[in-house]
Coordinates of C-alpha atoms in Angstrom, one line a residue:
M1 CA 239.1 12.1 17.7
R2 CA 237.9 15.4 19.2
Y3 CA 239.6 15.5 22.4
A4 CA 240.9 19.0 22.4
A5 CA 240.1 19.7 26.0
T6 CA 241.3 16.0 27.3
R7 CA 244.7 15.4 25.9
S8 CA 245.0 12.0 27.9
R9 CA 242.5 9.4 28.5
T10 CA 242.6 5.8 29.1
R11 CA 240.4 2.8 29.6
W12 CA 242.6 0.0 30.1
G13 CA 243.0 -0.9 33.2
Y14 CA 246.6 0.0 33.9
P15 CA 248.7 3.3 34.1
V16 CA 249.0 5.0 30.7
L17 CA 252.9 5.3 31.3
T18 CA 252.6 1.2 31.4
V19 CA 251.6 1.5 27.8
C20 CA 254.1 4.2 26.8
G21 CA 257.0 1.5 27.9
V22 CA 255.5 -1.0 25.6
L23 CA 254.7 1.2 22.5
L24 CA 258.2 2.8 23.0
A25 CA 258.1 4.6 19.8
G26 CA 255.2 5.9 19.6
C27 CA 255.1 7.4 23.0
S28 CA 258.8 9.3 21.9
G29 CA 258.0 9.9 19.5
S30 CA 244.4 3.0 16.5
S31 CA 235.1 2.0 6.0
D32 CA 238.0 1.0 4.3
G33 CA 240.6 0.0 6.3
A34 CA 243.0 3.2 6.0
H35 CA 241.4 5.7 7.6
R36 CA 239.8 4.0 10.1
P37 CA 239.0 0.2 10.2
S38 CA 240.9 -2.3 8.6
V39 CA 244.5 -2.7 9.4
S40 CA 248.0 -0.2 13.7
S41 CA 251.0 1.1 16.2
P42 CA 254.6 1.3 16.8
A43 CA 257.4 -0.4 19.1
V44 CA 261.5 0.0 18.5
S45 CA 263.8 0.0 21.3
S46 CA 265.3 3.7 19.7
P47 CA 262.6 6.4 18.9
A48 CA 265.3 8.7 17.7
G49 CA 266.8 6.4 15.4
Q50 CA 264.2 5.1 13.8
R51 CA 262.6 8.8 13.3
G52 CA 266.1 9.4 11.2
T53 CA 265.7 13.0 12.8
G54 CA 268.8 13.3 14.9
D55 CA 266.8 14.2 17.8
A56 CA 263.5 12.9 18.1
T57 CA 263.1 16.1 21.7
V58 CA 263.0 18.8 19.3
R59 CA 259.2 19.4 18.4
F60 CA 258.6 19.3 14.8
T61 CA 257.8 23.0 13.4
V62 CA 255.2 23.2 10.3
D63 CA 256.6 26.1 7.0
P64 CA 253.7 27.8 6.4
T65 CA 254.7 28.5 3.0
R66 CA 255.7 24.7 2.0
V67 CA 252.0 23.5 3.3
P68 CA 249.4 22.8 0.2
T69 CA 246.3 24.8 -0.1
T70 CA 245.1 23.3 -3.6
P71 CA 243.4 19.4 -3.4
S72 CA 245.4 18.7 -6.2
A73 CA 248.8 19.6 -4.4
A74 CA 247.6 18.0 -1.2
L75 CA 246.8 14.6 -2.8
G76 CA 250.6 14.7 -4.3
L77 CA 251.6 15.5 -0.6
V78 CA 249.8 12.7 1.0
R79 CA 250.6 10.0 -1.8
A80 CA 254.3 11.2 -1.5
V81 CA 254.2 10.2 2.5
T82 CA 251.7 7.3 2.8
A83 CA 253.6 4.1 3.4
G84 CA 253.7 0.8 1.1
P85 CA 254.7 -2.7 1.6
D86 CA 258.8 -1.9 2.0
S87 CA 257.6 0.4 4.8
Y88 CA 256.9 -2.8 7.3
G89 CA 259.9 -5.1 6.6
P90 CA 261.0 -8.1 4.8
G91 CA 258.1 -9.9 3.0
Y92 CA 255.0 -7.5 2.5
V93 CA 253.3 -6.9 -0.6
K94 CA 250.8 -4.8 -2.0
R95 CA 246.5 -5.8 -1.4
S96 CA 244.0 -5.7 -3.6
P97 CA 243.1 -3.3 -4.0
Y98 CA 246.3 -1.5 -3.0
E99 CA 245.2 2.2 -2.8
S100 CA 241.9 3.8 -1.8
D101 CA 239.5 6.3 -3.6
P102 CA 240.9 10.0 -2.8
A103 CA 237.0 11.1 -2.8
A104 CA 235.9 8.5 -0.2
W105 CA 235.8 9.3 3.6
P106 CA 234.9 6.5 6.5
V107 CA 232.3 7.3 8.8
L108 CA 231.6 5.5 11.9
G109 CA 227.9 5.7 11.8
T110 CA 225.2 5.5 15.4
D111 CA 225.3 2.0 15.0
C112 CA 228.5 1.0 15.0
V113 CA 229.3 0.0 11.1
W114 CA 231.4 1.7 8.9
R115 CA 230.1 3.4 5.8
Q116 CA 231.9 5.3 2.9
R117 CA 231.0 9.1 2.5
S118 CA 232.2 11.7 0.3
L119 CA 235.1 14.1 1.4
P120 CA 234.7 16.4 4.5
D121 CA 234.9 20.6 3.2
D122 CA 237.6 20.8 5.8
V123 CA 240.3 17.4 4.6
L124 CA 242.3 18.6 1.9
A125 CA 243.5 15.5 0.6
T126 CA 243.3 11.9 2.5
F127 CA 245.3 8.9 1.0
T128 CA 245.3 5.1 1.9
R129 CA 247.5 2.4 0.8
Y130 CA 246.8 -0.8 1.7
S131 CA 249.7 -4.1 2.2
R132 CA 250.0 -7.4 4.3
L133 CA 252.6 -10.0 5.2
P134 CA 251.1 -13.5 2.9
A135 CA 250.7 -16.7 5.7
A136 CA 254.0 -18.7 6.0
G137 CA 254.1 -22.1 7.2
S138 CA 252.4 -21.7 11.1
K139 CA 252.1 -17.9 10.7
G140 CA 248.6 -16.4 9.3
E141 CA 248.4 -13.2 7.2
V142 CA 249.0 -10.0 8.3
R143 CA 246.8 -7.2 6.7
T144 CA 248.1 -3.2 7.3
A145 CA 247.2 -0.1 6.3
A146 CA 248.3 3.6 6.0
T147 CA 246.7 6.4 6.1
V148 CA 247.4 10.3 5.2
T149 CA 245.2 13.1 5.5
L150 CA 246.1 17.6 5.1
H151 CA 243.1 19.0 6.9
R152 CA 242.4 22.7 5.9
T153 CA 243.8 23.7 9.1
T154 CA 245.5 22.3 12.3
A155 CA 242.6 22.9 14.6
Q156 CA 240.4 20.3 12.1
A157 CA 243.3 18.2 12.4
D158 CA 242.9 18.1 16.3
Q159 CA 239.5 18.1 16.0
E160 CA 240.1 14.4 13.6
M161 CA 242.3 13.4 16.7
A162 CA 239.8 13.8 19.5
E163 CA 236.8 12.4 17.5
T164 CA 238.8 9.6 16.7
L165 CA 239.5 8.9 20.3
E166 CA 235.6 9.5 21.5
E167 CA 234.4 6.6 18.6
V168 CA 236.5 4.3 20.9
L169 CA 234.1 5.2 24.3
R170 CA 231.2 5.1 21.9
C171 CA 231.5 2.4 19.8
P172 CA 234.2 -0.5 21.7
D173 CA 232.8 -2.9 19.2
Q174 CA 232.9 -1.8 15.1
Q175 CA 231.8 -3.5 11.9
L176 CA 234.1 -2.7 9.5
R177 CA 233.3 -5.0 6.2
A178 CA 230.9 -7.4 5.7
T179 CA 233.1 -9.9 7.3
E180 CA 235.3 -8.0 9.3
R181 CA 234.5 -6.9 13.1
I182 CA 236.9 -5.1 15.8
S183 CA 235.8 -5.8 19.0
G184 CA 236.8 -4.7 22.9
L185 CA 238.5 -1.2 21.6
N186 CA 240.8 0.1 24.2
S187 CA 242.5 4.0 23.7
V188 CA 244.9 6.2 25.1
G189 CA 245.8 9.6 23.6
S190 CA 248.9 11.6 24.7
G191 CA 249.1 15.2 23.4
Y192 CA 252.8 16.4 22.8
G193 CA 255.1 16.3 25.8
T194 CA 252.6 14.1 27.9
N195 CA 253.6 10.3 28.6
G196 CA 256.3 10.7 26.8
N197 CA 255.1 11.6 23.6
T198 CA 258.2 14.0 22.5
S199 CA 257.9 13.6 18.4
A200 CA 253.8 14.4 17.8
D201 CA 251.8 17.0 18.5
D202 CA 249.4 14.4 19.7
Y203 CA 249.6 10.6 19.7
L204 CA 246.8 7.8 19.8
I205 CA 246.8 4.3 19.7
E206 CA 243.8 1.4 20.0
M207 CA 243.8 -2.1 20.9
G208 CA 241.6 -4.6 20.5
T209 CA 240.5 -7.7 18.4
Y210 CA 240.3 -8.3 14.9
D211 CA 237.8 -11.2 13.5
D212 CA 237.5 -12.0 10.0
P213 CA 236.7 -15.9 8.9
A214 CA 238.5 -15.6 5.6
L215 CA 241.5 -15.8 7.9
G216 CA 240.5 -18.8 10.4
K217 CA 238.5 -19.1 13.2
G218 CA 239.5 -17.2 16.3
S219 CA 240.4 -13.5 17.2
T220 CA 244.1 -12.1 16.3
Y221 CA 245.4 -8.3 17.8
Y222 CA 244.1 -5.5 16.4
I223 CA 246.5 -2.4 16.6
W224 CA 245.7 1.2 15.5
N225 CA 248.6 4.4 16.1
Q226 CA 247.8 7.7 14.8
V227 CA 249.6 10.5 15.2
R228 CA 249.5 14.8 14.7
L229 CA 251.9 16.8 13.1
G230 CA 249.8 20.2 12.7
P231 CA 247.2 20.1 9.8
V232 CA 248.8 16.4 8.8
T233 CA 247.4 13.0 10.7
I234 CA 249.5 9.8 9.4
A235 CA 247.6 6.4 10.3
V236 CA 248.8 2.8 10.4
V237 CA 246.8 -0.1 11.2
V238 CA 247.7 -3.6 11.5
E239 CA 245.3 -7.2 11.6
G240 CA 247.5 -9.6 13.1
G241 CA 247.8 -12.8 12.0
K242 CA 247.8 -16.1 13.7
G243 CA 251.1 -16.6 15.6
F244 CA 252.1 -13.2 15.6
G245 CA 252.6 -11.5 19.4
Q246 CA 251.5 -7.9 19.8
G247 CA 254.7 -6.8 20.2
D248 CA 255.4 -8.2 16.8
L249 CA 252.8 -6.0 15.5
L250 CA 253.8 -2.8 17.4
T251 CA 257.1 -2.6 16.1
V252 CA 255.8 -3.7 12.6
Q253 CA 253.6 -0.4 13.4
A254 CA 256.2 1.7 14.6
R255 CA 258.5 1.5 11.5
A256 CA 255.7 2.3 9.3
V257 CA 254.7 5.6 11.3
A258 CA 258.6 6.6 12.1
G259 CA 258.8 6.2 8.2
M260 CA 255.7 8.6 7.4
E261 CA 256.8 11.2 10.0
T262 CA 260.4 11.3 8.8
K263 CA 258.9 12.3 5.6
L264 CA 256.5 14.5 6.6
R265 CA 259.4 16.4 8.6
T266 CA 261.0 16.7 5.4
A267 CA 258.6 18.1 2.9
L268 CA 256.7 20.6 5.8
G269 CA 259.1 21.1 8.5
V270 CA 261.2 24.7 8.7
R271 CA 264.3 24.5 7.2
K272 CA 267.3 25.3 9.2

């Protein structure tokens, strides 16, 4: 995501404020399925309560002395923050594999296919955990992934946000893995103070459809949500199962994003 100069852009056919009304938690506060593809976004009726900060309108301030400066310390932080199954709600369990290779970094090629590459120099650490809600009755399996990345500088984290937004504009249809594909992606990005975003320094959401023959015929919802707090980016992707509405998945995503934001604020925020 590299949109430092353009904080709010949309390819949807309706206003950004309408989107924020749907993604309540995110707006007041979209390879390996984690950092990018493969499983994303929020929606609850009480952003402040969901985040547990007491006041969601108070902008988060990073305490530079609390930010890890070595890869090992950075990995410890992102591992502590990254959401697991219990972050999404009842019934979610670990996927296999459950955790990502900390040395890998997904890159979207010019052919719109995701591939794993080595960690870029600007990233101190990145980590992903994969979860799922098993199919039951008439409802299909839901897949999720949460990723937390610590960059060496805030500017580099901001650059990642902008680049992610640009990727959707460049590749609205993307190949995740051999049999997994997302299509018709649309995105909205909002900096702090715009479109109702009073939680994160930057906010991004992507929506589209997800196809994987292993989950049956037909497409399901694909939602990706990513926020930035200082030099850290937090992302959650949700690949919906049959029978789940978009609002259901947004709520699941919001819960995980809010939980990780709260942990990060506690770990890196200025002590009062």
